[in-house]
Amino acid sequence: MGNQANKKQIHPSAVISNDALIGSGTIIGAGAIIGAGVVIGEDCQIGTGVIIESDSRIENKCVLEPGVIIGKAVTLSKNTKIGIGARITNGVSVGPDSVIKIGEIVLKDMIYKMVFKRGAWIYREDSLNDKNDE
């Protein structure tokens, strides 16, 4: 089983730049396009038809569902999940353990652990420090 864990699974129809780096245990689906200088960490799941433009960095254990588009020089921190068809614009950074819902378009950095839905953050980890009186 140890030998299986180190293998990448890349669909034959995926188009991957020669200088892209892909970590062990990562799965890349059919029709995915990975641009120049992209770094993808270990144990990631890159869905069908995902586009990751040049110089972006995807850290370990991220999940990009089908149809996601990642712009140039984007950073996705570890354990981030991005829903079907979501878009991350050029140069955006997303904090660890964040969730971006289906079809969202992210224009600004998400520096905390966040959930992003309907164009707004619906949860922020730092909000747990605020106590609500009932």
Short mmCIF file of C-alpha atoms in Angstrom, two decimals:
data_model
loop_
_atom_site.label_atom_id
_atom_site.label_comp_id
_atom_site.label_asym_id
_atom_site.label_seq_id
_atom_site.Cartn_x
_atom_site.Cartn_y
_atom_site.Cartn_z
CA MET A 1 0.00 0.00 0.00
CA GLY A 2 2.91 2.42 0.65
CA ASN A 3 3.89 2.30 -3.01
CA GLN A 4 0.33 3.15 -4.14
CA ALA A 5 0.20 6.26 -1.92
CA ASN A 6 3.14 7.88 -3.74
CA LYS A 7 1.64 7.62 -7.21
CA LYS A 8 0.00 10.45 -9.14
CA GLN A 9 -3.07 9.70 -11.22
CA ILE A 10 -3.18 11.92 -14.29
CA HIS A 11 -5.87 11.39 -16.92
CA PRO A 12 -4.34 10.99 -20.40
CA SER A 13 -6.42 13.88 -21.79
CA ALA A 14 -5.06 16.37 -19.23
CA VAL A 15 -2.68 19.00 -20.64
CA ILE A 16 0.18 19.74 -18.26
CA SER A 17 3.04 22.16 -18.83
CA ASN A 18 6.50 20.56 -18.81
CA ASP A 19 7.66 22.69 -15.89
CA ALA A 20 4.60 22.14 -13.67
CA LEU A 21 5.32 20.26 -10.43
CA ILE A 22 2.74 17.78 -9.14
CA GLY A 23 2.94 16.17 -5.70
CA SER A 24 2.47 12.50 -4.91
CA GLY A 25 -1.04 11.17 -4.41
CA THR A 26 -2.57 13.94 -6.53
CA ILE A 27 -5.35 13.05 -8.96
CA ILE A 28 -5.89 15.13 -12.12
CA GLY A 29 -9.11 14.60 -14.09
CA ALA A 30 -9.93 14.49 -17.78
CA GLY A 31 -9.40 17.67 -19.79
CA ALA A 32 -7.64 19.57 -17.00
CA ILE A 33 -5.16 22.23 -18.14
CA ILE A 34 -2.17 23.00 -15.91
CA GLY A 35 -0.10 26.05 -16.93
CA ALA A 36 3.60 26.87 -16.81
CA GLY A 37 5.24 27.18 -13.42
CA VAL A 38 2.26 25.73 -11.53
CA VAL A 39 3.01 23.83 -8.31
CA ILE A 40 0.41 21.37 -7.01
CA GLY A 41 1.00 19.77 -3.61
CA GLU A 42 0.39 16.24 -2.38
CA ASP A 43 -2.96 14.44 -2.17
CA CYS A 44 -4.90 17.05 -4.17
CA GLN A 45 -7.93 16.32 -6.33
CA ILE A 46 -8.11 18.32 -9.55
CA GLY A 47 -11.45 17.71 -11.26
CA THR A 48 -12.48 17.31 -14.88
CA GLY A 49 -11.96 20.42 -17.00
CA VAL A 50 -10.16 22.44 -14.31
CA ILE A 51 -7.89 25.20 -15.61
CA ILE A 52 -4.95 26.38 -13.50
CA GLU A 53 -3.12 29.27 -15.13
CA SER A 54 0.61 29.96 -14.91
CA ASP A 55 2.59 30.45 -11.71
CA SER A 56 -0.21 29.38 -9.37
CA ARG A 57 0.42 27.33 -6.24
CA ILE A 58 -1.99 24.73 -4.89
CA GLU A 59 -0.91 23.42 -1.47
CA ASN A 60 -1.50 19.92 -0.06
CA LYS A 61 -4.93 18.27 0.18
CA CYS A 62 -6.87 20.82 -1.86
CA VAL A 63 -9.97 19.80 -3.81
CA LEU A 64 -10.89 21.60 -7.03
CA GLU A 65 -14.19 20.27 -8.34
CA PRO A 66 -14.97 20.08 -12.08
CA GLY A 67 -14.90 23.29 -14.12
CA VAL A 68 -12.95 25.43 -11.65
CA ILE A 69 -10.76 28.15 -13.16
CA ILE A 70 -7.73 29.39 -11.23
CA GLY A 71 -6.14 32.60 -12.56
CA LYS A 72 -2.45 33.45 -12.82
CA ALA A 73 -0.28 33.59 -9.66
CA VAL A 74 -3.05 32.37 -7.33
CA THR A 75 -2.17 30.68 -4.03
CA LEU A 76 -4.54 28.13 -2.49
CA SER A 77 -3.46 27.13 1.01
CA LYS A 78 -3.80 23.59 2.36
CA ASN A 79 -7.15 21.82 2.72
CA THR A 80 -9.04 24.33 0.57
CA LYS A 81 -12.14 23.12 -1.27
CA ILE A 82 -13.48 24.90 -4.34
CA GLY A 83 -16.93 24.03 -5.70
CA ILE A 84 -17.96 23.25 -9.26
CA GLY A 85 -17.43 26.08 -11.73
CA ALA A 86 -15.98 28.58 -9.24
CA ARG A 87 -13.45 31.16 -10.44
CA ILE A 88 -10.46 32.63 -8.59
CA THR A 89 -9.08 35.76 -10.26
CA ASN A 90 -5.40 36.53 -10.89
CA GLY A 91 -3.13 37.06 -7.88
CA VAL A 92 -5.65 36.06 -5.17
CA SER A 93 -4.52 34.17 -2.06
CA VAL A 94 -6.87 31.83 -0.19
CA GLY A 95 -6.19 30.88 3.44
CA PRO A 96 -6.01 27.29 4.72
CA ASP A 97 -9.17 25.21 5.26
CA SER A 98 -11.34 27.61 3.25
CA VAL A 99 -14.42 26.60 1.27
CA ILE A 100 -15.59 28.37 -1.88
CA LYS A 101 -19.09 27.32 -2.92
CA ILE A 102 -20.33 26.29 -6.38
CA GLY A 103 -20.07 28.95 -9.09
CA GLU A 104 -18.56 31.70 -6.94
CA ILE A 105 -16.16 34.31 -8.30
CA VAL A 106 -13.43 35.36 -5.84
CA LEU A 107 -11.88 38.77 -6.53
CA LYS A 108 -10.09 39.44 -3.20
CA ASP A 109 -7.72 37.58 -0.88
CA MET A 110 -9.27 35.26 1.69
CA ILE A 111 -6.70 35.38 4.47
CA TYR A 112 -8.63 33.53 7.17
CA LYS A 113 -10.30 30.14 7.16
CA MET A 114 -13.48 31.20 5.35
CA VAL A 115 -16.58 29.98 3.61
CA PHE A 116 -17.47 32.09 0.57
CA LYS A 117 -21.02 31.98 -0.83
CA ARG A 118 -23.17 34.38 -2.85
CA GLY A 119 -20.39 36.93 -3.17
CA ALA A 120 -19.81 37.23 0.59
CA TRP A 121 -17.99 35.50 3.40
CA ILE A 122 -20.55 33.58 5.44
CA TYR A 123 -18.08 32.27 8.03
CA ARG A 124 -14.69 33.45 9.25
CA GLU A 125 -12.56 31.55 11.74
CA ASP A 126 -11.65 34.74 13.60
CA SER A 127 -15.37 35.34 14.25
CA LEU A 128 -15.34 32.44 16.72
CA ASN A 129 -13.61 34.76 19.21
CA ASP A 130 -16.67 37.04 19.27
CA LYS A 131 -19.30 35.90 21.75
CA ASN A 132 -22.94 36.38 20.89
CA ASP A 133 -25.24 37.05 23.86
CA GLU A 134 -28.53 35.24 23.56
#
